PDB file of C-alpha atoms in Angstrom:
ATOM      1  CA  MET A   1       3.570  -9.334 -15.327  1.00  0.00           C
ATOM      2  CA  THR A   2       7.205  -9.312 -16.372  1.00  0.00           C
ATOM      3  CA  ALA A   3       9.757 -11.814 -15.177  1.00  0.00           C
ATOM      4  CA  ASP A   4      11.794  -8.928 -13.755  1.00  0.00           C
ATOM      5  CA  LEU A   5       8.870  -7.787 -11.628  1.00  0.00           C
ATOM      6  CA  GLY A   6       8.087 -11.234 -10.223  1.00  0.00           C
ATOM      7  CA  ARG A   7      11.731 -11.965  -9.494  1.00  0.00           C
ATOM      8  CA  LEU A   8      12.257  -8.593  -7.805  1.00  0.00           C
ATOM      9  CA  LEU A   9       9.228  -8.917  -5.556  1.00  0.00           C
ATOM     10  CA  GLY A  10      10.245 -12.443  -4.622  1.00  0.00           C
ATOM     11  CA  GLN A  11      13.519 -11.103  -3.245  1.00  0.00           C
ATOM     12  CA  VAL A  12      12.194  -8.363  -0.962  1.00  0.00           C
ATOM     13  CA  GLY A  13      10.488  -8.290   2.402  1.00  0.00           C
ATOM     14  CA  ALA A  14       9.038  -4.765   2.577  1.00  0.00           C
ATOM     15  CA  VAL A  15       7.377  -2.271   0.253  1.00  0.00           C
ATOM     16  CA  LEU A  16       7.941   1.486   0.265  1.00  0.00           C
ATOM     17  CA  LEU A  17       5.375   3.515  -1.661  1.00  0.00           C
ATOM     18  CA  ASP A  18       5.658   6.995  -3.028  1.00  0.00           C
ATOM     19  CA  PHE A  19       2.318   8.707  -2.436  1.00  0.00           C
ATOM     20  CA  ASP A  20       1.446  11.084  -5.271  1.00  0.00           C
ATOM     21  CA  GLY A  21       1.253   8.738  -8.253  1.00  0.00           C
ATOM     22  CA  PRO A  22       1.320   5.172  -6.947  1.00  0.00           C
ATOM     23  CA  VAL A  23      -1.382   5.750  -4.316  1.00  0.00           C
ATOM     24  CA  CYS A  24      -3.358   8.696  -5.663  1.00  0.00           C
ATOM     25  CA  SER A  25      -3.252  11.857  -7.702  1.00  0.00           C
ATOM     26  CA  ILE A  26      -3.161  14.326  -4.838  1.00  0.00           C
ATOM     27  CA  PHE A  27      -3.872  17.429  -6.920  1.00  0.00           C
ATOM     28  CA  ALA A  28      -6.615  15.921  -9.101  1.00  0.00           C
ATOM     29  CA  GLY A  29      -9.289  18.255  -7.745  1.00  0.00           C
ATOM     30  CA  TYR A  30      -7.078  21.140  -6.615  1.00  0.00           C
ATOM     31  CA  PRO A  31      -4.629  21.507  -9.500  1.00  0.00           C
ATOM     32  CA  ALA A  32      -0.909  21.701  -8.815  1.00  0.00           C
ATOM     33  CA  PRO A  33      -0.458  24.858 -10.966  1.00  0.00           C
ATOM     34  CA  GLN A  34      -3.077  26.610  -8.829  1.00  0.00           C
ATOM     35  CA  VAL A  35      -1.264  25.598  -5.648  1.00  0.00           C
ATOM     36  CA  ALA A  36       2.065  26.708  -7.119  1.00  0.00           C
ATOM     37  CA  GLY A  37       0.547  30.071  -7.988  1.00  0.00           C
ATOM     38  CA  GLU A  38      -0.703  30.478  -4.426  1.00  0.00           C
ATOM     39  CA  LEU A  39       2.793  29.775  -3.116  1.00  0.00           C
ATOM     40  CA  VAL A  40       4.216  32.385  -5.480  1.00  0.00           C
ATOM     41  CA  ASP A  41       1.652  34.818  -4.014  1.00  0.00           C
ATOM     42  CA  VAL A  42       3.062  34.030  -0.557  1.00  0.00           C
ATOM     43  CA  LEU A  43       6.505  35.018  -1.824  1.00  0.00           C
ATOM     44  CA  ARG A  44       5.208  38.262  -3.276  1.00  0.00           C
ATOM     45  CA  ARG A  45       3.400  39.173  -0.051  1.00  0.00           C
ATOM     46  CA  ARG A  46       6.717  38.759   1.740  1.00  0.00           C
ATOM     47  CA  GLY A  47       8.371  41.177  -0.654  1.00  0.00           C
ATOM     48  CA  VAL A  48      10.267  38.601  -2.694  1.00  0.00           C
ATOM     49  CA  ASP A  49      11.158  39.669  -6.230  1.00  0.00           C
ATOM     50  CA  VAL A  50       9.832  36.628  -8.097  1.00  0.00           C
ATOM     51  CA  PRO A  51      11.584  35.914 -11.426  1.00  0.00           C
ATOM     52  CA  PRO A  52       9.368  35.081 -14.428  1.00  0.00           C
ATOM     53  CA  ASP A  53      10.353  31.409 -14.572  1.00  0.00           C
ATOM     54  CA  LEU A  54       9.370  30.923 -10.926  1.00  0.00           C
ATOM     55  CA  ALA A  55       6.173  32.942 -11.389  1.00  0.00           C
ATOM     56  CA  SER A  56       5.082  30.473 -14.081  1.00  0.00           C
ATOM     57  CA  GLU A  57       6.242  27.320 -12.243  1.00  0.00           C
ATOM     58  CA  ALA A  58       3.488  24.670 -12.228  1.00  0.00           C
ATOM     59  CA  ASP A  59       4.965  22.365  -9.572  1.00  0.00           C
ATOM     60  CA  PRO A  60       4.418  23.501  -5.966  1.00  0.00           C
ATOM     61  CA  LEU A  61       7.285  21.317  -4.749  1.00  0.00           C
ATOM     62  CA  GLU A  62       9.617  23.111  -7.145  1.00  0.00           C
ATOM     63  CA  VAL A  63       8.450  26.468  -5.758  1.00  0.00           C
ATOM     64  CA  LEU A  64       9.368  25.179  -2.292  1.00  0.00           C
ATOM     65  CA  ARG A  65      12.762  23.927  -3.525  1.00  0.00           C
ATOM     66  CA  ARG A  66      13.566  27.252  -5.147  1.00  0.00           C
ATOM     67  CA  THR A  67      12.482  29.123  -2.029  1.00  0.00           C
ATOM     68  CA  GLY A  68      14.683  26.959   0.179  1.00  0.00           C
ATOM     69  CA  ALA A  69      17.646  27.457  -2.131  1.00  0.00           C
ATOM     70  CA  ALA A  70      17.332  31.220  -1.669  1.00  0.00           C
ATOM     71  CA  GLY A  71      18.274  30.747   1.984  1.00  0.00           C
ATOM     72  CA  ASP A  72      15.624  32.853   3.772  1.00  0.00           C
ATOM     73  CA  HIS A  73      14.383  30.440   6.442  1.00  0.00           C
ATOM     74  CA  GLY A  74      11.419  32.589   7.446  1.00  0.00           C
ATOM     75  CA  THR A  75      10.157  32.711   3.879  1.00  0.00           C
ATOM     76  CA  THR A  76      10.785  28.990   3.442  1.00  0.00           C
ATOM     77  CA  ARG A  77       8.687  28.284   6.528  1.00  0.00           C
ATOM     78  CA  ALA A  78       5.896  30.518   5.227  1.00  0.00           C
ATOM     79  CA  VAL A  79       5.820  28.659   1.893  1.00  0.00           C
ATOM     80  CA  GLU A  80       6.032  25.305   3.698  1.00  0.00           C
ATOM     81  CA  ASP A  81       3.072  26.186   5.910  1.00  0.00           C
ATOM     82  CA  ALA A  82       1.013  27.275   2.908  1.00  0.00           C
ATOM     83  CA  LEU A  83       1.899  24.101   1.017  1.00  0.00           C
ATOM     84  CA  CYS A  84       1.024  21.868   3.981  1.00  0.00           C
ATOM     85  CA  ALA A  85      -2.380  23.556   4.238  1.00  0.00           C
ATOM     86  CA  ALA A  86      -2.939  23.207   0.485  1.00  0.00           C
ATOM     87  CA  GLU A  87      -2.011  19.523   0.552  1.00  0.00           C
ATOM     88  CA  ARG A  88      -4.426  18.841   3.389  1.00  0.00           C
ATOM     89  CA  ARG A  89      -7.150  20.504   1.323  1.00  0.00           C
ATOM     90  CA  ALA A  90      -6.048  18.649  -1.820  1.00  0.00           C
ATOM     91  CA  VAL A  91      -6.355  15.161  -0.336  1.00  0.00           C
ATOM     92  CA  GLU A  92     -10.080  15.764   0.137  1.00  0.00           C
ATOM     93  CA  THR A  93     -10.474  15.625  -3.661  1.00  0.00           C
ATOM     94  CA  ALA A  94      -7.494  13.398  -4.489  1.00  0.00           C
ATOM     95  CA  GLU A  95      -8.181  10.705  -7.075  1.00  0.00           C
ATOM     96  CA  PRO A  96      -7.174   7.153  -6.056  1.00  0.00           C
ATOM     97  CA  THR A  97      -4.767   5.496  -8.456  1.00  0.00           C
ATOM     98  CA  PRO A  98      -6.290   2.385 -10.053  1.00  0.00           C
ATOM     99  CA  TYR A  99      -5.009  -0.688  -8.170  1.00  0.00           C
ATOM    100  CA  GLY A 100      -3.061   1.417  -5.669  1.00  0.00           C
ATOM    101  CA  ARG A 101      -5.200   0.121  -2.843  1.00  0.00           C
ATOM    102  CA  GLU A 102      -4.885  -3.445  -4.131  1.00  0.00           C
ATOM    103  CA  VAL A 103      -1.093  -3.194  -4.089  1.00  0.00           C
ATOM    104  CA  ILE A 104      -1.125  -2.117  -0.444  1.00  0.00           C
ATOM    105  CA  VAL A 105      -3.502  -4.877   0.626  1.00  0.00           C
ATOM    106  CA  ALA A 106      -1.750  -7.558  -1.463  1.00  0.00           C
ATOM    107  CA  ALA A 107       1.640  -6.619  -0.039  1.00  0.00           C
ATOM    108  CA  ARG A 108       0.349  -7.003   3.490  1.00  0.00           C
ATOM    109  CA  GLN A 109      -1.279 -10.325   2.593  1.00  0.00           C
ATOM    110  CA  ALA A 110       2.114 -11.426   1.251  1.00  0.00           C
ATOM    111  CA  GLY A 111       3.583 -10.698   4.685  1.00  0.00           C
ATOM    112  CA  MET A 112       5.308  -7.480   3.669  1.00  0.00           C
ATOM    113  CA  PRO A 113       5.052  -4.320   5.755  1.00  0.00           C
ATOM    114  CA  VAL A 114       4.219  -1.205   3.732  1.00  0.00           C
ATOM    115  CA  ALA A 115       5.573   2.285   4.347  1.00  0.00           C
ATOM    116  CA  ALA A 116       4.834   5.568   2.581  1.00  0.00           C
ATOM    117  CA  VAL A 117       7.767   7.778   1.610  1.00  0.00           C
ATOM    118  CA  SER A 118       6.613  11.037   0.099  1.00  0.00           C
ATOM    119  CA  ASN A 119       7.745  14.529  -0.798  1.00  0.00           C
ATOM    120  CA  ASN A 120       4.259  15.587   0.294  1.00  0.00           C
ATOM    121  CA  SER A 121       3.623  16.387   3.930  1.00  0.00           C
ATOM    122  CA  ALA A 122       3.120  13.477   6.303  1.00  0.00           C
ATOM    123  CA  GLY A 123      -0.077  15.104   7.568  1.00  0.00           C
ATOM    124  CA  ALA A 124      -1.620  15.087   4.103  1.00  0.00           C
ATOM    125  CA  VAL A 125      -0.568  11.497   3.409  1.00  0.00           C
ATOM    126  CA  THR A 126      -1.953  10.304   6.737  1.00  0.00           C
ATOM    127  CA  ALA A 127      -5.220  12.195   6.200  1.00  0.00           C
ATOM    128  CA  TYR A 128      -5.684  10.459   2.845  1.00  0.00           C
ATOM    129  CA  LEU A 129      -4.903   7.025   4.266  1.00  0.00           C
ATOM    130  CA  VAL A 130      -7.379   7.531   7.113  1.00  0.00           C
ATOM    131  CA  ALA A 131     -10.114   8.792   4.778  1.00  0.00           C
ATOM    132  CA  HIS A 132      -9.650   5.788   2.479  1.00  0.00           C
ATOM    133  CA  ARG A 133      -9.399   3.222   5.278  1.00  0.00           C
ATOM    134  CA  LEU A 134      -5.778   2.393   4.509  1.00  0.00           C
ATOM    135  CA  ALA A 135      -4.048   3.742   7.604  1.00  0.00           C
ATOM    136  CA  GLU A 136      -3.967   0.335   9.293  1.00  0.00           C
ATOM    137  CA  TYR A 137      -2.031  -1.095   6.355  1.00  0.00           C
ATOM    138  CA  VAL A 138       0.650   1.601   5.996  1.00  0.00           C
ATOM    139  CA  SER A 139       3.240   2.425   8.653  1.00  0.00           C
ATOM    140  CA  PRO A 140       5.409   4.402   8.927  1.00  0.00           C
ATOM    141  CA  VAL A 141       4.476   7.469   6.909  1.00  0.00           C
ATOM    142  CA  VAL A 142       7.606   9.471   6.120  1.00  0.00           C
ATOM    143  CA  GLY A 143       6.748  12.825   4.620  1.00  0.00           C
ATOM    144  CA  ARG A 144       8.610  15.964   3.659  1.00  0.00           C
ATOM    145  CA  ALA A 145      11.025  17.335   6.240  1.00  0.00           C
ATOM    146  CA  TYR A 146       9.573  20.613   7.501  1.00  0.00           C
ATOM    147  CA  ALA A 147      10.945  23.656   5.662  1.00  0.00           C
ATOM    148  CA  ASP A 148      14.026  21.708   4.566  1.00  0.00           C
ATOM    149  CA  PRO A 149      13.412  20.918   0.882  1.00  0.00           C
ATOM    150  CA  ASP A 150      16.989  19.719   0.348  1.00  0.00           C
ATOM    151  CA  ARG A 151      15.959  16.587   2.271  1.00  0.00           C
ATOM    152  CA  MET A 152      13.220  15.662  -0.197  1.00  0.00           C
ATOM    153  CA  LYS A 153      13.812  12.810  -2.618  1.00  0.00           C
ATOM    154  CA  PRO A 154      16.119  12.247  -4.509  1.00  0.00           C
ATOM    155  CA  ASN A 155      17.901  12.711  -1.180  1.00  0.00           C
ATOM    156  CA  PRO A 156      17.953   9.125   0.134  1.00  0.00           C
ATOM    157  CA  GLU A 157      17.414  10.149   3.766  1.00  0.00           C
ATOM    158  CA  PRO A 158      13.584   9.822   3.878  1.00  0.00           C
ATOM    159  CA  ILE A 159      13.856   6.418   2.210  1.00  0.00           C
ATOM    160  CA  LEU A 160      16.474   5.296   4.709  1.00  0.00           C
ATOM    161  CA  GLN A 161      14.304   6.631   7.546  1.00  0.00           C
ATOM    162  CA  ALA A 162      11.486   4.339   6.415  1.00  0.00           C
ATOM    163  CA  VAL A 163      13.871   1.406   6.011  1.00  0.00           C
ATOM    164  CA  ARG A 164      15.148   1.859   9.566  1.00  0.00           C
ATOM    165  CA  ALA A 165      11.606   2.056  10.923  1.00  0.00           C
ATOM    166  CA  LEU A 166      10.658  -1.173   9.145  1.00  0.00           C
ATOM    167  CA  GLY A 167      13.715  -2.987  10.502  1.00  0.00           C
ATOM    168  CA  GLU A 168      14.561  -4.516   7.124  1.00  0.00           C
ATOM    169  CA  PRO A 169      17.942  -4.277   5.383  1.00  0.00           C
ATOM    170  CA  SER A 170      17.897  -1.810   2.495  1.00  0.00           C
ATOM    171  CA  ALA A 171      18.537  -4.624   0.033  1.00  0.00           C
ATOM    172  CA  ARG A 172      15.335  -6.341   1.204  1.00  0.00           C
ATOM    173  CA  CYS A 173      13.135  -3.311   0.473  1.00  0.00           C
ATOM    174  CA  VAL A 174      11.593  -2.057  -2.754  1.00  0.00           C
ATOM    175  CA  LEU A 175      10.364   1.454  -3.492  1.00  0.00           C
ATOM    176  CA  ILE A 176       7.522   1.954  -5.966  1.00  0.00           C
ATOM    177  CA  GLY A 177       7.691   5.437  -7.448  1.00  0.00           C
ATOM    178  CA  ASP A 178       6.590   7.415 -10.473  1.00  0.00           C
ATOM    179  CA  SER A 179       9.443   9.915 -10.806  1.00  0.00           C
ATOM    180  CA  LEU A 180      13.151   9.965 -11.518  1.00  0.00           C
ATOM    181  CA  SER A 181      13.693  11.385  -8.033  1.00  0.00           C
ATOM    182  CA  ASP A 182      12.196   8.176  -6.613  1.00  0.00           C
ATOM    183  CA  ILE A 183      14.520   6.019  -8.688  1.00  0.00           C
ATOM    184  CA  GLU A 184      17.599   8.092  -7.946  1.00  0.00           C
ATOM    185  CA  GLY A 185      16.810   8.222  -4.232  1.00  0.00           C
ATOM    186  CA  ALA A 186      16.153   4.498  -4.016  1.00  0.00           C
ATOM    187  CA  ARG A 187      19.384   3.634  -5.771  1.00  0.00           C
ATOM    188  CA  ALA A 188      21.318   5.963  -3.469  1.00  0.00           C
ATOM    189  CA  ALA A 189      19.690   4.253  -0.471  1.00  0.00           C
ATOM    190  CA  GLY A 190      20.529   0.766  -1.739  1.00  0.00           C
ATOM    191  CA  VAL A 191      16.840  -0.054  -2.153  1.00  0.00           C
ATOM    192  CA  ALA A 192      15.350  -1.890  -5.147  1.00  0.00           C
ATOM    193  CA  VAL A 193      12.978   0.210  -7.210  1.00  0.00           C
ATOM    194  CA  ILE A 194       9.949  -0.340  -9.425  1.00  0.00           C
ATOM    195  CA  GLY A 195       9.161   2.535 -11.750  1.00  0.00           C
ATOM    196  CA  TYR A 196       5.451   3.203 -12.172  1.00  0.00           C
ATOM    197  CA  ALA A 197       5.324   4.840 -15.609  1.00  0.00           C
ATOM    198  CA  ASN A 198       1.937   6.524 -15.522  1.00  0.00           C
ATOM    199  CA  ARG A 199       2.911   8.290 -18.739  1.00  0.00           C
ATOM    200  CA  SER A 200       4.427   6.460 -21.697  1.00  0.00           C
ATOM    201  CA  ALA A 201       7.355   8.864 -21.933  1.00  0.00           C
ATOM    202  CA  LYS A 202       8.564   7.663 -18.542  1.00  0.00           C
ATOM    203  CA  VAL A 203       9.134   4.030 -19.556  1.00  0.00           C
ATOM    204  CA  ASP A 204      12.500   4.448 -21.269  1.00  0.00           C
ATOM    205  CA  ALA A 205      13.612   7.137 -18.815  1.00  0.00           C
ATOM    206  CA  PHE A 206      12.992   4.832 -15.858  1.00  0.00           C
ATOM    207  CA  ARG A 207      14.834   1.957 -17.486  1.00  0.00           C
ATOM    208  CA  LEU A 208      17.805   4.180 -18.284  1.00  0.00           C
ATOM    209  CA  ALA A 209      17.805   5.457 -14.696  1.00  0.00           C
ATOM    210  CA  GLY A 210      18.204   1.892 -13.417  1.00  0.00           C
ATOM    211  CA  ALA A 211      14.768   0.820 -12.243  1.00  0.00           C
ATOM    212  CA  GLY A 212      14.715  -2.899 -11.494  1.00  0.00           C
ATOM    213  CA  ALA A 213      11.327  -3.194 -13.198  1.00  0.00           C
ATOM    214  CA  VAL A 214       8.977  -0.773 -14.942  1.00  0.00           C
ATOM    215  CA  VAL A 215       5.178  -1.068 -15.013  1.00  0.00           C
ATOM    216  CA  THR A 216       2.486   1.016 -16.641  1.00  0.00           C
ATOM    217  CA  SER A 217      -0.264  -0.045 -14.238  1.00  0.00           C
ATOM    218  CA  MET A 218      -0.236  -0.647 -10.499  1.00  0.00           C
ATOM    219  CA  GLY A 219      -2.379  -3.651 -11.359  1.00  0.00           C
ATOM    220  CA  GLU A 220       0.743  -5.431 -12.614  1.00  0.00           C
ATOM    221  CA  ILE A 221       2.287  -5.130  -9.160  1.00  0.00           C
ATOM    222  CA  ALA A 222      -0.896  -6.233  -7.403  1.00  0.00           C
ATOM    223  CA  ALA A 223      -1.102  -9.305  -9.648  1.00  0.00           C
ATOM    224  CA  ALA A 224       2.539 -10.183  -8.980  1.00  0.00           C
ATOM    225  CA  LEU A 225       2.043  -9.887  -5.225  1.00  0.00           C
ATOM    226  CA  ILE A 226      -1.067 -12.066  -5.332  1.00  0.00           C
ATOM    227  CA  LYS A 227       0.800 -14.679  -7.349  1.00  0.00           C
ATOM    228  CA  LEU A 228       3.627 -14.522  -4.839  1.00  0.00           C
ATOM    229  CA  THR A 229       1.186 -15.121  -1.977  1.00  0.00           C
ATOM    230  CA  ASP A 230      -0.483 -18.010  -3.782  1.00  0.00           C
ATOM    231  CA  GLY A 231       2.897 -19.649  -4.359  1.00  0.00           C
ATOM    232  CA  ARG A 232       3.860 -19.633  -0.709  1.00  0.00           C
TER     233      ARG A 232
END
């Protein structure tokens, strides 16, 4: 546990969690490139001329972003619907992140409400939380705005939506995320941020992006929260 992490957690009153990464690997059993390819097939069935770089895109969220940027709302809705269905299927084989559950429980034991703020659909996030007996610990669940990918993180709006629901000032909240979009969105929302570097290459990138603390295991956060509880 770093001093930065302990100090940061001691200054906040609520925890916001990104979902895919800090809580689980949503596409562990239903790989993201496969889902992205299925979304590209949706585009082709609707007569969209798919450029080669989009045809080979491995990130389904990026396929949705690119579709939304093209401005055809009907096609965006079709891709959104297909992605929502794929995410609901994916959570059935999602792999829990080590110590993700412990972070949620420890935060609640420390008196902190926990919200989920995800670029995945709220339905998929909620289904996972219910299946893993975590729904009672996490509220609200703020997922991707329907067929409006411009409102996904790094847009701060979903983060601010969770902050408002929790009733805490932004400065008293911390977001735990595993992507630069989480860090950028949190900073834009005035929320503290812990970067979960689940790959070593992310450590320096997260620090440069302004994360208040960077960890390589969710266990570091769980330990810090337990220590915080014991000290109260």
